[in-house]
Amino acid sequence: MVTFKVPVGISNRHVHLSQEHIDALFGAGHTLTKTKDLSQPGQFACEETVTIIGPKGTMSGVRVLGPARRESQVELSATDTFKVGVKPPVRDSGKLDGTPGIVIEGPMGRIQLEQGVMLAARHIHMTPDEAERYSLIDGDHVHVLVPGVRGGIFEHVLVRVNANYALDMHIDTDEGNAFSLVNGQELDVSFD
Amino acid sequence: MVTFKVPVGISNRHVHLSQEHIDALFGAGHTLTKTKDLSQPGQFACEETVTIIGPKGTMSGVRVLGPARRESQVELSATDTFKVGVKPPVRDSGKLDGTPGIVIEGPMGRIQLEQGVMLAARHIHMTPDEAERYSLIDGDHVHVLVPGVRGGIFEHVLVRVNANYALDMHIDTDEGNAFSLVNGQELDVSFD
């Protein structure tokens, strides 16, 4: 049972947008405005927000994360999905086949996303050096141990390895709240 | 590692009210109107709802559960608490010392609750017969195992034993959503 520490990053609902969709929502040729770097190098929170419109409800002020991606993607918590009325699956980022769509509205227009809504599968980002140190490879799954009165174990946590990553475990707000976690809290990773 | 199955009951935000507060919110001498029996014998969901008003926001349509209790109690998810702007502790039901208050509004009035807002500690209700069968006593803690892609383990799950109880594990919506659980789903309980 090898163990190491990983800091937690709790992701609120957010969208990643293709340049085509940035143009449609914010105006042709619009460039996203960075407000804050995120834990993963090159990734950033933007000044821009959108409204997502589902069959049962609307959520405004949904943060756009940059930079632009090849395909747009909407990451919601399950709590959010009940409000807007969509039933997305739990997915690894970028795996959009079979995910439901939703309407997105920005200040300059509205788009119908045909697919891309998901509950993000919990995962740990790490560099190849870190993966080698722990004898892990991209695609492995580990357990993460949570202490405290609302403690427990996250099982099936996907390990994602890339030279552009920084060590961080990403969960959504439901998962953070269920275990009373705070951003940056260090947790023990365990695997055989 | 003894195991048995327990069905899950996911509690949305709700309030329990004293008769004094029922009078203040719904009119003197008001009797709560049952709409649905809950899993625990004698407990029921009511037609009545209230609005809770915190320093940062308001939530309307919060369900009242009956019957009237000795002291009023507001059970929120952590997700809810961020919206209304309170920071309650994780507590066992009825243990209100040191919990924050909140404003509650009903159709006939408004009260300032001095204490009683909590994140409910996850727990399992069972009868003395069931407890004896599993060699558990009131106040014990067990683990509960969750299968699936968002699986894991709930640790420190309080066992509550009473002749008026029925076997059921109570968690809040954050905990249900974090583990993709649905009401009535049967989970394995594990303990040494």
Short mmCIF file of C-alpha atoms in Angstrom, two decimals:
data_model
loop_
_atom_site.label_atom_id
_atom_site.label_comp_id
_atom_site.label_asym_id
_atom_site.label_seq_id
_atom_site.Cartn_x
_atom_site.Cartn_y
_atom_site.Cartn_z
CA MET A 1 0.00 0.00 0.00
CA VAL A 2 2.19 2.82 -1.32
CA THR A 3 1.04 6.27 -0.29
CA PHE A 4 1.79 9.86 -1.16
CA LYS A 5 0.08 13.20 -0.61
CA VAL A 6 -1.98 15.06 -3.20
CA PRO A 7 -3.56 18.52 -2.86
CA VAL A 8 -7.28 18.79 -3.67
CA GLY A 9 -8.72 21.20 -6.23
CA ILE A 10 -12.53 21.54 -6.09
CA SER A 11 -14.03 22.49 -9.45
CA ASN A 12 -17.20 24.54 -9.51
CA ARG A 13 -19.41 24.25 -12.61
CA HIS A 14 -17.60 25.61 -15.69
CA VAL A 15 -17.39 25.45 -19.47
CA HIS A 16 -14.57 24.97 -21.93
CA LEU A 17 -15.33 26.52 -25.33
CA SER A 18 -14.14 26.04 -28.90
CA GLN A 19 -13.04 29.20 -30.72
CA GLU A 20 -16.11 28.84 -32.97
CA HIS A 21 -18.34 28.94 -29.90
CA ILE A 22 -16.37 31.80 -28.31
CA ASP A 23 -17.04 33.78 -31.51
CA ALA A 24 -20.76 32.92 -31.40
CA LEU A 25 -21.19 33.78 -27.72
CA PHE A 26 -18.86 36.77 -27.31
CA GLY A 27 -18.46 38.13 -30.87
CA ALA A 28 -16.33 37.20 -33.88
CA GLY A 29 -12.60 37.07 -33.09
CA HIS A 30 -13.12 37.47 -29.35
CA THR A 31 -10.16 36.52 -27.15
CA LEU A 32 -10.78 35.13 -23.66
CA THR A 33 -9.60 37.38 -20.80
CA LYS A 34 -7.57 35.61 -18.11
CA THR A 35 -8.35 36.51 -14.50
CA LYS A 36 -6.54 33.72 -12.67
CA ASP A 37 -4.12 30.91 -13.43
CA LEU A 38 -5.37 27.46 -12.46
CA SER A 39 -3.32 24.63 -10.94
CA GLN A 40 -2.63 23.05 -14.32
CA PRO A 41 0.02 25.03 -16.28
CA GLY A 42 -1.52 27.03 -19.15
CA GLN A 43 -5.09 26.65 -17.87
CA PHE A 44 -6.87 29.75 -16.59
CA ALA A 45 -10.18 31.12 -15.30
CA CYS A 46 -11.66 33.84 -17.52
CA GLU A 47 -13.52 37.05 -16.91
CA GLU A 48 -16.19 35.67 -19.26
CA THR A 49 -19.22 33.80 -17.98
CA VAL A 50 -22.18 32.23 -19.78
CA THR A 51 -25.72 31.18 -18.97
CA ILE A 52 -26.65 27.52 -19.48
CA ILE A 53 -30.27 26.82 -20.29
CA GLY A 54 -31.69 23.34 -19.74
CA PRO A 55 -35.22 21.94 -20.09
CA LYS A 56 -35.99 22.56 -16.39
CA GLY A 57 -33.90 25.59 -15.47
CA THR A 58 -31.19 28.11 -16.13
CA MET A 59 -27.85 28.82 -14.45
CA SER A 60 -26.18 32.18 -15.03
CA GLY A 61 -22.63 33.20 -14.20
CA VAL A 62 -21.10 29.88 -15.27
CA ARG A 63 -17.35 30.50 -15.54
CA VAL A 64 -15.49 30.01 -18.83
CA LEU A 65 -12.07 28.34 -18.50
CA GLY A 66 -9.36 28.96 -21.06
CA PRO A 67 -7.65 28.48 -23.37
CA ALA A 68 -10.05 27.58 -26.21
CA ARG A 69 -10.38 23.83 -26.77
CA ARG A 70 -11.05 21.72 -29.84
CA GLU A 71 -14.56 20.92 -28.56
CA SER A 72 -16.80 22.71 -26.08
CA GLN A 73 -17.53 20.91 -22.80
CA VAL A 74 -19.82 21.74 -19.86
CA GLU A 75 -18.86 20.33 -16.45
CA LEU A 76 -21.66 20.37 -13.88
CA SER A 77 -22.17 18.86 -10.45
CA ALA A 78 -25.05 16.40 -10.08
CA THR A 79 -26.72 19.04 -7.88
CA ASP A 80 -26.57 21.43 -10.86
CA THR A 81 -27.96 18.85 -13.27
CA PHE A 82 -31.18 18.47 -11.24
CA LYS A 83 -31.74 22.23 -11.46
CA VAL A 84 -31.28 22.49 -15.22
CA GLY A 85 -32.82 19.13 -16.05
CA VAL A 86 -30.08 17.18 -17.81
CA LYS A 87 -28.80 13.69 -17.01
CA PRO A 88 -25.17 13.56 -18.06
CA PRO A 89 -22.92 10.55 -17.40
CA VAL A 90 -19.72 10.56 -15.34
CA ARG A 91 -16.95 11.04 -17.92
CA ASP A 92 -13.26 11.68 -18.29
CA SER A 93 -12.58 15.11 -19.77
CA GLY A 94 -12.72 15.17 -23.57
CA LYS A 95 -14.75 11.95 -23.91
CA LEU A 96 -17.94 13.52 -25.21
CA ASP A 97 -19.54 10.72 -27.28
CA GLY A 98 -23.03 10.02 -25.96
CA THR A 99 -23.14 13.00 -23.59
CA PRO A 100 -26.22 15.27 -23.72
CA GLY A 101 -26.20 18.79 -25.13
CA ILE A 102 -27.50 22.04 -23.68
CA VAL A 103 -28.16 25.64 -24.73
CA ILE A 104 -25.43 28.17 -23.87
CA GLU A 105 -26.06 31.91 -23.96
CA GLY A 106 -23.45 34.66 -23.99
CA PRO A 107 -23.69 38.45 -24.35
CA MET A 108 -23.51 38.28 -28.17
CA GLY A 109 -25.46 35.10 -28.97
CA ARG A 110 -26.77 31.71 -28.12
CA ILE A 111 -25.67 28.24 -29.24
CA GLN A 112 -27.21 24.78 -29.05
CA LEU A 113 -24.44 22.46 -27.91
CA GLU A 114 -25.23 19.02 -29.41
CA GLN A 115 -23.14 17.15 -26.83
CA GLY A 116 -20.59 17.90 -24.14
CA VAL A 117 -22.39 18.02 -20.77
CA MET A 118 -20.76 15.76 -18.15
CA LEU A 119 -20.15 15.02 -14.51
CA ALA A 120 -16.35 15.05 -14.48
CA ALA A 121 -14.79 11.80 -13.26
CA ARG A 122 -12.49 12.47 -10.31
CA HIS A 123 -8.85 12.36 -11.31
CA ILE A 124 -5.29 13.21 -10.31
CA HIS A 125 -2.96 15.14 -12.59
CA MET A 126 0.75 14.42 -12.33
CA THR A 127 3.99 14.72 -14.28
CA PRO A 128 5.87 11.73 -15.75
CA ASP A 129 8.52 12.20 -13.02
CA GLU A 130 5.91 11.94 -10.29
CA ALA A 131 4.27 8.95 -11.94
CA GLU A 132 7.63 7.18 -12.19
CA ARG A 133 8.40 7.88 -8.53
CA TYR A 134 5.16 6.14 -7.50
CA SER A 135 5.29 3.44 -10.22
CA LEU A 136 2.05 4.66 -11.74
CA ILE A 137 1.14 5.07 -15.40
CA ASP A 138 -1.45 7.16 -17.19
CA GLY A 139 -4.85 5.48 -16.86
CA ASP A 140 -4.17 3.78 -13.51
CA HIS A 141 -6.73 4.13 -10.73
CA VAL A 142 -5.96 4.80 -7.06
CA HIS A 143 -7.80 5.33 -3.75
CA VAL A 144 -7.76 8.65 -1.93
CA LEU A 145 -8.29 8.72 1.84
CA VAL A 146 -10.25 11.54 3.50
CA PRO A 147 -9.88 12.13 7.27
CA GLY A 148 -12.39 13.72 9.61
CA VAL A 149 -15.97 13.36 10.78
CA ARG A 150 -17.16 13.23 7.17
CA GLY A 151 -14.21 11.12 6.12
CA GLY A 152 -14.05 8.12 3.86
CA ILE A 153 -12.41 6.86 0.71
CA PHE A 154 -12.69 7.95 -2.92
CA GLU A 155 -12.18 4.81 -4.99
CA HIS A 156 -11.49 4.59 -8.76
CA VAL A 157 -9.59 7.89 -8.95
CA LEU A 158 -8.07 8.13 -12.43
CA VAL A 159 -4.37 8.98 -12.75
CA ARG A 160 -3.57 11.29 -15.67
CA VAL A 161 0.09 11.76 -16.57
CA ASN A 162 1.46 14.53 -18.78
CA ALA A 163 4.59 16.69 -18.81
CA ASN A 164 2.32 19.76 -18.80
CA TYR A 165 0.50 18.75 -15.61
CA ALA A 166 1.06 19.67 -11.96
CA LEU A 167 0.19 17.34 -9.06
CA ASP A 168 -3.45 18.01 -8.14
CA MET A 169 -6.62 15.97 -7.52
CA HIS A 170 -9.73 17.34 -9.21
CA ILE A 171 -13.18 16.71 -7.78
CA ASP A 172 -16.44 18.59 -8.13
CA THR A 173 -18.34 20.62 -5.53
CA ASP A 174 -20.64 17.72 -4.57
CA GLU A 175 -17.62 15.55 -3.84
CA GLY A 176 -15.86 18.34 -1.93
CA ASN A 177 -18.96 19.14 0.11
CA ALA A 178 -19.83 15.51 0.86
CA PHE A 179 -16.41 15.11 2.52
CA SER A 180 -16.12 18.66 3.98
CA LEU A 181 -12.99 19.29 1.90
CA VAL A 182 -11.38 22.65 1.20
CA ASN A 183 -9.24 23.70 -1.75
CA GLY A 184 -5.57 22.87 -1.30
CA GLN A 185 -6.16 20.33 1.48
CA GLU A 186 -3.65 17.48 1.22
CA LEU A 187 -4.97 13.93 1.10
CA ASP A 188 -3.30 10.53 1.19
CA VAL A 189 -3.29 8.48 -1.99
CA SER A 190 -3.22 4.72 -1.57
CA PHE A 191 -2.77 1.84 -4.03
CA ASP A 192 -1.45 -1.70 -4.14
CA MET B 1 -15.74 -7.83 8.80
CA VAL B 2 -19.49 -8.46 9.33
CA THR B 3 -21.69 -7.05 6.58
CA PHE B 4 -25.34 -6.43 5.94
CA LYS B 5 -27.38 -4.37 3.49
CA VAL B 6 -28.96 -1.00 4.23
CA PRO B 7 -31.19 1.07 1.93
CA VAL B 8 -30.19 4.71 1.36
CA GLY B 9 -32.48 7.67 2.03
CA ILE B 10 -31.19 10.97 0.59
CA SER B 11 -32.44 13.98 2.56
CA ASN B 12 -32.95 17.27 0.75
CA ARG B 13 -32.76 20.47 2.81
CA HIS B 14 -35.58 20.59 5.36
CA VAL B 15 -36.68 22.03 8.69
CA HIS B 16 -38.15 20.57 11.85
CA LEU B 17 -40.22 23.11 13.81
CA SER B 18 -41.36 23.52 17.40
CA GLN B 19 -45.09 24.16 17.89
CA GLU B 20 -44.23 27.71 19.01
CA HIS B 21 -42.48 28.31 15.67
CA ILE B 22 -45.27 26.60 13.68
CA ASP B 23 -47.67 29.08 15.31
CA ALA B 24 -45.41 32.04 14.47
CA LEU B 25 -44.85 31.00 10.84
CA PHE B 26 -48.26 29.54 9.89
CA GLY B 27 -50.68 31.08 12.42
CA ALA B 28 -51.64 30.34 16.03
CA GLY B 29 -52.78 26.75 16.56
CA HIS B 30 -51.79 25.65 13.06
CA THR B 31 -51.48 21.88 12.54
CA LEU B 32 -48.97 20.54 10.00
CA THR B 33 -50.52 18.82 6.96
CA LYS B 34 -49.00 15.45 6.10
CA THR B 35 -48.37 14.77 2.39
CA LYS B 36 -46.12 11.69 2.63
CA ASP B 37 -44.90 9.25 5.25
CA LEU B 38 -41.12 9.05 5.57
CA SER B 39 -39.03 5.92 6.14
CA GLN B 40 -38.99 6.41 9.92
CA PRO B 41 -42.35 5.49 11.50
CA GLY B 42 -44.35 8.57 12.56
CA GLN B 43 -42.18 11.00 10.59
CA PHE B 44 -43.75 12.73 7.58
CA ALA B 45 -43.22 15.36 4.89
CA CYS B 46 -45.64 18.28 5.10
CA GLU B 47 -47.47 20.41 2.62
CA GLU B 48 -45.93 23.41 4.40
CA THR B 49 -42.71 25.00 3.19
CA VAL B 50 -40.70 27.96 4.50
CA THR B 51 -38.13 30.40 3.20
CA ILE B 52 -34.77 30.53 4.94
CA ILE B 53 -32.95 33.85 4.83
CA GLY B 54 -29.21 33.97 5.46
CA PRO B 55 -26.69 36.82 5.28
CA LYS B 56 -25.78 36.00 1.66
CA GLY B 57 -28.97 34.57 0.19
CA THR B 58 -32.41 33.11 0.47
CA MET B 59 -33.87 29.66 -0.26
CA SER B 60 -37.60 29.31 -0.72
CA GLY B 61 -39.67 26.13 -0.78
CA VAL B 62 -37.75 24.46 2.05
CA ARG B 63 -39.87 21.50 3.18
CA VAL B 64 -41.19 21.23 6.73
CA LEU B 65 -41.03 17.71 8.21
CA GLY B 66 -43.43 16.65 10.93
CA PRO B 67 -44.40 16.08 13.63
CA ALA B 68 -43.52 19.18 15.69
CA ARG B 69 -40.32 18.79 17.72
CA ARG B 70 -39.16 20.20 21.01
CA GLU B 71 -36.67 22.48 19.23
CA SER B 72 -36.56 23.77 15.66
CA GLN B 73 -33.72 22.49 13.46
CA VAL B 74 -32.62 23.38 9.90
CA GLU B 75 -30.75 20.70 7.95
CA LEU B 76 -28.89 22.00 4.89
CA SER B 77 -26.35 20.56 2.50
CA ALA B 78 -22.94 22.27 2.39
CA THR B 79 -23.89 23.39 -1.14
CA ASP B 80 -26.93 25.16 0.38
CA THR B 81 -24.86 26.80 3.12
CA PHE B 82 -22.62 28.57 0.59
CA LYS B 83 -25.71 30.08 -1.05
CA VAL B 84 -27.28 31.42 2.14
CA GLY B 85 -24.00 32.29 3.84
CA VAL B 86 -23.96 30.21 7.03
CA LYS B 87 -21.21 27.90 8.26
CA PRO B 88 -22.88 25.19 10.34
CA PRO B 89 -20.98 22.23 11.79
CA VAL B 90 -21.63 18.56 11.03
CA ARG B 91 -23.94 17.44 13.84
CA ASP B 92 -26.09 14.57 15.01
CA SER B 93 -29.78 15.47 14.96
CA GLY B 94 -30.94 17.28 18.10
CA LYS B 95 -27.44 18.40 19.19
CA LEU B 96 -27.91 22.10 18.61
CA ASP B 97 -25.49 23.71 21.09
CA GLY B 98 -23.08 25.98 19.22
CA THR B 99 -24.88 25.74 15.88
CA PRO B 100 -25.65 29.01 14.05
CA GLY B 101 -29.12 30.50 13.69
CA ILE B 102 -30.96 31.78 10.64
CA VAL B 103 -34.12 33.69 9.75
CA ILE B 104 -37.16 31.57 8.74
CA GLU B 105 -40.15 33.06 6.98
CA GLY B 106 -43.60 31.53 6.60
CA PRO B 107 -46.87 32.80 5.17
CA MET B 108 -47.95 34.30 8.53
CA GLY B 109 -44.69 35.53 10.01
CA ARG B 110 -40.96 35.48 10.37
CA ILE B 111 -38.74 34.17 13.18
CA GLN B 112 -35.08 34.56 14.06
CA LEU B 113 -33.83 31.10 14.97
CA GLU B 114 -31.01 31.61 17.51
CA GLN B 115 -29.45 28.20 16.81
CA GLY B 116 -30.29 24.99 14.97
CA VAL B 117 -28.66 25.07 11.51
CA MET B 118 -26.56 21.97 10.81
CA LEU B 119 -25.06 19.65 8.24
CA ALA B 120 -26.60 16.37 9.35
CA ALA B 121 -24.06 13.69 10.24
CA ARG B 122 -24.67 10.57 8.17
CA HIS B 123 -26.31 7.84 10.18
CA ILE B 124 -28.19 4.54 10.04
CA HIS B 125 -31.50 4.00 11.84
CA MET B 126 -32.27 0.50 13.05
CA THR B 127 -34.43 -1.36 15.55
CA PRO B 128 -33.05 -3.08 18.70
CA ASP B 129 -33.69 -6.44 16.98
CA GLU B 130 -31.58 -5.46 13.99
CA ALA B 131 -28.85 -4.05 16.23
CA GLU B 132 -28.73 -7.28 18.23
CA ARG B 133 -28.56 -9.37 15.06
CA TYR B 134 -25.43 -7.44 13.96
CA SER B 135 -23.98 -7.05 17.49
CA LEU B 136 -24.20 -3.26 17.25
CA ILE B 137 -25.29 -0.76 19.88
CA ASP B 138 -26.61 2.78 19.69
CA GLY B 139 -23.69 5.16 19.11
CA ASP B 140 -21.47 2.67 17.23
CA HIS B 141 -19.90 3.74 13.95
CA VAL B 142 -19.67 1.61 10.79
CA HIS B 143 -18.38 1.88 7.22
CA VAL B 144 -20.70 1.85 4.21
CA LEU B 145 -19.41 0.67 0.83
CA VAL B 146 -20.54 2.32 -2.41
CA PRO B 147 -20.04 0.48 -5.73
CA GLY B 148 -19.69 2.00 -9.18
CA VAL B 149 -17.57 4.49 -11.10
CA ARG B 150 -18.11 7.08 -8.37
CA GLY B 151 -17.79 4.48 -5.65
CA GLY B 152 -15.96 4.60 -2.37
CA ILE B 153 -16.50 4.26 1.34
CA PHE B 154 -18.42 6.37 3.84
CA GLU B 155 -16.55 6.07 7.14
CA HIS B 156 -17.79 7.08 10.64
CA VAL B 157 -21.46 6.33 9.92
CA LEU B 158 -23.33 6.63 13.22
CA VAL B 159 -25.66 3.78 14.25
CA ARG B 160 -28.87 4.95 15.96
CA VAL B 161 -31.01 2.28 17.62
CA ASN B 162 -34.63 2.77 18.69
CA ALA B 163 -37.76 0.62 18.70
CA ASN B 164 -39.50 3.33 16.65
CA TYR B 165 -36.93 3.24 13.85
CA ALA B 166 -36.81 1.36 10.53
CA LEU B 167 -33.58 0.27 8.84
CA ASP B 168 -32.41 3.18 6.66
CA MET B 169 -29.19 5.12 6.06
CA HIS B 170 -29.63 8.88 5.92
CA ILE B 171 -27.27 11.08 3.94
CA ASP B 172 -27.70 14.53 2.40
CA THR B 173 -27.89 15.51 -1.26
CA ASP B 174 -24.16 16.36 -1.49
CA GLU B 175 -23.29 12.89 -0.23
CA GLY B 176 -25.82 11.23 -2.53
CA ASN B 177 -24.64 13.20 -5.55
CA ALA B 178 -20.93 12.72 -4.85
CA PHE B 179 -21.46 8.94 -5.03
CA SER B 180 -24.19 8.93 -7.74
CA LEU B 181 -26.63 7.30 -5.31
CA VAL B 182 -30.39 7.04 -5.69
CA ASN B 183 -33.06 6.75 -3.01
CA GLY B 184 -33.67 3.18 -1.90
CA GLN B 185 -30.39 1.85 -3.31
CA GLU B 186 -29.02 -0.91 -1.08
CA LEU B 187 -25.46 -0.58 0.18
CA ASP B 188 -23.16 -2.91 2.11
CA VAL B 189 -22.36 -2.02 5.70
CA SER B 190 -19.01 -3.20 7.02
CA PHE B 191 -17.47 -3.21 10.49
CA ASP B 192 -14.96 -5.16 12.54
#
